[in-house]
Amino acid sequence: MGLKDQLIPSGISVPQSFIDGPVDMGLIKEFVIAAEDLEYQGLWVQEKIIGEISSLEPINLLSYISGLTSVAELGVAVLIGSTRNPILLAKELATLDQMSNGRLILGYALGGNPKNYRLMDGPDSKRVRHFIESLHVIKALWTEGSPNIQGDFWTFGDLPMYPKPVQKPHPPI
């Protein structure tokens, strides 16, 4: 067994925040191509919607990265569930999983700053229930033909969404 066979699979964080200047897409392109050439298992981004630092939105950035790479897993650590509509998010992430041929890994969390929820039309109360229900909606849209949801925050019936993610039953969460 060679040294390469003994290495622990690892991922690397993609530069997506730019403190002292404009966003540098050339740097990102060079970085992800080099990381895949070096056989990093995963390329990871994070969500930072609001702030004074230029930080790229993670789903769009991973879509860009998916076109530059072919093997590395594409992970987001993490999306803040209470600030996103789960129906649109399910579609965006299924599309990304299709574009990347099944390489998406989803980190999905409640988040920590309640003032940001109000800014993004999230709930003022019942944040945990809202988060759990949003995850249920996403999984149902990914795994069922025409799901019916009767929840506290989302209610719909016979709502098909295609294409489904490549990974079955769905991308790792």
mmCIF file of C-alpha atoms in Angstrom:
data_model
loop_
_atom_site.group_PDB
_atom_site.id
_atom_site.type_symbol
_atom_site.label_atom_id
_atom_site.label_comp_id
_atom_site.label_asym_id
_atom_site.label_seq_id
_atom_site.Cartn_x
_atom_site.Cartn_y
_atom_site.Cartn_z
ATOM 1 C CA MET A 1 0.000 0.000 0.000
ATOM 2 C CA GLY A 2 1.479 3.323 -1.091
ATOM 3 C CA LEU A 3 1.396 6.608 0.779
ATOM 4 C CA LYS A 4 -1.386 7.898 -1.461
ATOM 5 C CA ASP A 5 -3.601 4.992 -0.372
ATOM 6 C CA GLN A 6 -3.034 5.904 3.283
ATOM 7 C CA LEU A 7 -4.062 9.557 3.021
ATOM 8 C CA ILE A 8 -7.210 10.671 4.797
ATOM 9 C CA PRO A 9 -9.708 12.276 2.400
ATOM 10 C CA SER A 10 -9.891 15.999 3.026
ATOM 11 C CA GLY A 11 -11.687 19.068 1.822
ATOM 12 C CA ILE A 12 -10.633 22.669 1.520
ATOM 13 C CA SER A 13 -12.387 25.993 1.917
ATOM 14 C CA VAL A 14 -12.725 27.964 -1.321
ATOM 15 C CA PRO A 15 -11.802 31.663 -1.117
ATOM 16 C CA GLN A 16 -15.080 33.515 -1.436
ATOM 17 C CA SER A 17 -14.613 36.576 0.769
ATOM 18 C CA PHE A 18 -12.529 39.536 -0.298
ATOM 19 C CA ILE A 19 -11.577 42.102 2.343
ATOM 20 C CA ASP A 20 -9.230 44.492 0.535
ATOM 21 C CA GLY A 21 -10.453 44.690 -3.002
ATOM 22 C CA PRO A 22 -12.863 43.453 -5.604
ATOM 23 C CA VAL A 23 -14.010 39.867 -5.975
ATOM 24 C CA ASP A 24 -11.322 37.914 -7.840
ATOM 25 C CA MET A 25 -12.964 35.209 -9.955
ATOM 26 C CA GLY A 26 -9.604 34.390 -11.548
ATOM 27 C CA LEU A 27 -8.234 33.486 -8.120
ATOM 28 C CA ILE A 28 -11.242 31.285 -7.397
ATOM 29 C CA LYS A 29 -10.888 29.529 -10.751
ATOM 30 C CA GLU A 30 -7.168 28.848 -10.248
ATOM 31 C CA PHE A 31 -7.763 27.723 -6.669
ATOM 32 C CA VAL A 32 -10.499 25.159 -7.380
ATOM 33 C CA ILE A 33 -8.683 23.706 -10.402
ATOM 34 C CA ALA A 34 -5.493 23.344 -8.347
ATOM 35 C CA ALA A 35 -7.407 21.849 -5.399
ATOM 36 C CA GLU A 36 -8.998 19.220 -7.631
ATOM 37 C CA ASP A 37 -5.625 18.482 -9.271
ATOM 38 C CA LEU A 38 -4.230 17.966 -5.754
ATOM 39 C CA GLU A 39 -7.094 15.499 -5.174
ATOM 40 C CA TYR A 40 -8.904 17.306 -2.396
ATOM 41 C CA GLN A 41 -12.091 15.336 -1.866
ATOM 42 C CA GLY A 42 -14.303 18.358 -1.282
ATOM 43 C CA LEU A 43 -14.493 22.051 -2.063
ATOM 44 C CA TRP A 44 -16.390 23.961 0.613
ATOM 45 C CA VAL A 45 -18.087 27.358 0.752
ATOM 46 C CA GLN A 46 -20.107 29.110 3.429
ATOM 47 C CA GLU A 47 -23.027 31.485 3.638
ATOM 48 C CA LYS A 48 -22.542 35.098 4.675
ATOM 49 C CA ILE A 49 -25.356 37.171 3.239
ATOM 50 C CA ILE A 50 -24.971 40.416 5.171
ATOM 51 C CA GLY A 51 -21.827 42.280 6.192
ATOM 52 C CA GLU A 52 -19.129 44.702 5.140
ATOM 53 C CA ILE A 53 -16.914 42.054 3.527
ATOM 54 C CA SER A 54 -17.485 41.114 -0.121
ATOM 55 C CA SER A 55 -18.602 37.494 0.171
ATOM 56 C CA LEU A 56 -20.088 35.501 -2.695
ATOM 57 C CA GLU A 57 -23.414 33.693 -2.307
ATOM 58 C CA PRO A 58 -22.724 29.946 -1.892
ATOM 59 C CA ILE A 59 -25.203 28.292 -4.276
ATOM 60 C CA ASN A 60 -24.222 30.498 -7.197
ATOM 61 C CA LEU A 61 -20.543 30.058 -6.379
ATOM 62 C CA LEU A 62 -20.868 26.258 -6.247
ATOM 63 C CA SER A 63 -22.676 26.353 -9.598
ATOM 64 C CA TYR A 64 -19.682 28.168 -11.061
ATOM 65 C CA ILE A 65 -17.266 25.717 -9.419
ATOM 66 C CA SER A 66 -19.233 22.731 -10.737
ATOM 67 C CA GLY A 67 -18.393 23.826 -14.274
ATOM 68 C CA LEU A 68 -14.672 24.020 -13.485
ATOM 69 C CA THR A 69 -14.366 20.649 -11.752
ATOM 70 C CA SER A 70 -15.496 17.090 -12.329
ATOM 71 C CA VAL A 71 -14.569 14.978 -9.297
ATOM 72 C CA ALA A 72 -14.461 17.001 -6.066
ATOM 73 C CA GLU A 73 -17.543 17.038 -3.882
ATOM 74 C CA LEU A 74 -19.166 20.469 -3.584
ATOM 75 C CA GLY A 75 -20.190 21.388 -0.065
ATOM 76 C CA VAL A 76 -21.790 24.311 1.658
ATOM 77 C CA ALA A 77 -21.200 24.734 5.369
ATOM 78 C CA VAL A 78 -23.848 25.938 6.068
ATOM 79 C CA LEU A 79 -26.972 27.416 4.523
ATOM 80 C CA ILE A 80 -29.177 29.201 7.039
ATOM 81 C CA GLY A 81 -32.524 27.470 6.625
ATOM 82 C CA SER A 82 -34.706 30.106 8.249
ATOM 83 C CA THR A 83 -33.698 32.768 5.733
ATOM 84 C CA ARG A 84 -34.616 30.839 2.577
ATOM 85 C CA ASN A 85 -37.824 29.628 0.968
ATOM 86 C CA PRO A 86 -37.538 25.821 1.016
ATOM 87 C CA ILE A 87 -39.424 25.305 -2.248
ATOM 88 C CA LEU A 88 -37.063 27.539 -4.207
ATOM 89 C CA LEU A 89 -34.076 26.183 -2.271
ATOM 90 C CA ALA A 90 -35.034 22.580 -3.102
ATOM 91 C CA LYS A 91 -35.096 23.513 -6.793
ATOM 92 C CA GLU A 92 -31.793 25.427 -6.651
ATOM 93 C CA LEU A 93 -30.015 22.586 -4.873
ATOM 94 C CA ALA A 94 -31.502 19.859 -7.103
ATOM 95 C CA THR A 95 -30.310 21.872 -10.099
ATOM 96 C CA LEU A 96 -26.830 22.154 -8.584
ATOM 97 C CA ASP A 97 -26.752 18.402 -7.908
ATOM 98 C CA GLN A 98 -27.727 17.816 -11.557
ATOM 99 C CA MET A 99 -25.131 20.291 -12.869
ATOM 100 C CA SER A 100 -22.397 18.663 -10.791
ATOM 101 C CA ASN A 101 -23.462 15.088 -11.590
ATOM 102 C CA GLY A 102 -24.284 14.299 -7.977
ATOM 103 C CA ARG A 103 -21.487 16.020 -6.060
ATOM 104 C CA LEU A 104 -23.483 18.278 -3.709
ATOM 105 C CA ILE A 105 -23.163 18.041 0.080
ATOM 106 C CA LEU A 106 -25.586 20.256 1.998
ATOM 107 C CA GLY A 107 -24.904 21.766 5.373
ATOM 108 C CA TYR A 108 -28.220 23.165 6.612
ATOM 109 C CA ALA A 109 -28.612 24.931 9.944
ATOM 110 C CA LEU A 110 -30.901 27.083 12.038
ATOM 111 C CA GLY A 111 -28.446 29.962 12.311
ATOM 112 C CA GLY A 112 -27.590 32.140 15.219
ATOM 113 C CA ASN A 113 -28.636 35.751 14.678
ATOM 114 C CA PRO A 114 -32.436 36.231 14.928
ATOM 115 C CA LYS A 115 -32.283 39.805 13.541
ATOM 116 C CA ASN A 116 -31.191 38.360 10.189
ATOM 117 C CA TYR A 117 -34.336 36.195 10.006
ATOM 118 C CA ARG A 118 -36.611 39.232 9.973
ATOM 119 C CA LEU A 119 -34.507 40.849 7.247
ATOM 120 C CA MET A 120 -35.022 37.756 5.056
ATOM 121 C CA ASP A 121 -38.735 37.238 5.858
ATOM 122 C CA GLY A 122 -37.943 34.446 8.294
ATOM 123 C CA PRO A 123 -39.967 33.796 11.444
ATOM 124 C CA ASP A 124 -39.798 35.971 14.559
ATOM 125 C CA SER A 125 -40.763 33.006 16.702
ATOM 126 C CA LYS A 126 -40.954 29.233 16.371
ATOM 127 C CA ARG A 127 -37.595 29.273 14.594
ATOM 128 C CA VAL A 128 -36.817 25.641 15.378
ATOM 129 C CA ARG A 129 -40.213 24.440 14.144
ATOM 130 C CA HIS A 130 -39.809 26.575 11.010
ATOM 131 C CA PHE A 131 -36.347 25.107 10.385
ATOM 132 C CA ILE A 132 -37.482 21.490 10.840
ATOM 133 C CA GLU A 133 -40.496 22.013 8.591
ATOM 134 C CA SER A 134 -38.374 23.663 5.891
ATOM 135 C CA LEU A 135 -36.065 20.638 5.861
ATOM 136 C CA HIS A 136 -39.106 18.346 5.613
ATOM 137 C CA VAL A 137 -40.370 20.348 2.601
ATOM 138 C CA ILE A 138 -36.990 20.111 0.846
ATOM 139 C CA LYS A 139 -36.695 16.359 1.383
ATOM 140 C CA ALA A 140 -40.292 15.768 0.263
ATOM 141 C CA LEU A 141 -39.759 17.725 -2.962
ATOM 142 C CA TRP A 142 -36.565 15.771 -3.635
ATOM 143 C CA THR A 143 -37.912 12.291 -2.901
ATOM 144 C CA GLU A 144 -41.639 12.268 -3.674
ATOM 145 C CA GLY A 145 -43.355 12.580 -7.039
ATOM 146 C CA SER A 146 -46.016 15.085 -5.974
ATOM 147 C CA PRO A 147 -45.748 15.723 -2.247
ATOM 148 C CA ASN A 148 -48.541 16.982 -0.031
ATOM 149 C CA ILE A 149 -47.433 19.125 2.896
ATOM 150 C CA GLN A 150 -49.742 20.246 5.686
ATOM 151 C CA GLY A 151 -47.538 22.259 8.017
ATOM 152 C CA ASP A 152 -47.538 25.314 10.215
ATOM 153 C CA PHE A 153 -45.568 27.356 7.677
ATOM 154 C CA TRP A 154 -46.123 25.633 4.317
ATOM 155 C CA THR A 155 -49.246 23.929 3.043
ATOM 156 C CA PHE A 156 -49.510 22.580 -0.468
ATOM 157 C CA GLY A 157 -50.775 19.560 -2.311
ATOM 158 C CA ASP A 158 -49.770 17.708 -5.420
ATOM 159 C CA LEU A 159 -46.685 19.841 -6.049
ATOM 160 C CA PRO A 160 -44.259 18.063 -8.397
ATOM 161 C CA MET A 161 -40.711 19.337 -8.725
ATOM 162 C CA TYR A 162 -38.320 18.044 -11.362
ATOM 163 C CA PRO A 163 -35.554 17.281 -11.955
ATOM 164 C CA LYS A 164 -34.846 15.492 -8.716
ATOM 165 C CA PRO A 165 -31.271 15.431 -7.400
ATOM 166 C CA VAL A 166 -28.917 12.882 -8.968
ATOM 167 C CA GLN A 167 -28.028 11.438 -5.547
ATOM 168 C CA LYS A 168 -30.604 9.068 -4.072
ATOM 169 C CA PRO A 169 -32.562 9.413 -1.977
ATOM 170 C CA HIS A 170 -31.080 12.931 -1.874
ATOM 171 C CA PRO A 171 -27.735 14.711 -1.412
ATOM 172 C CA PRO A 172 -26.100 14.193 1.990
ATOM 173 C CA ILE A 173 -27.347 16.678 4.570
#
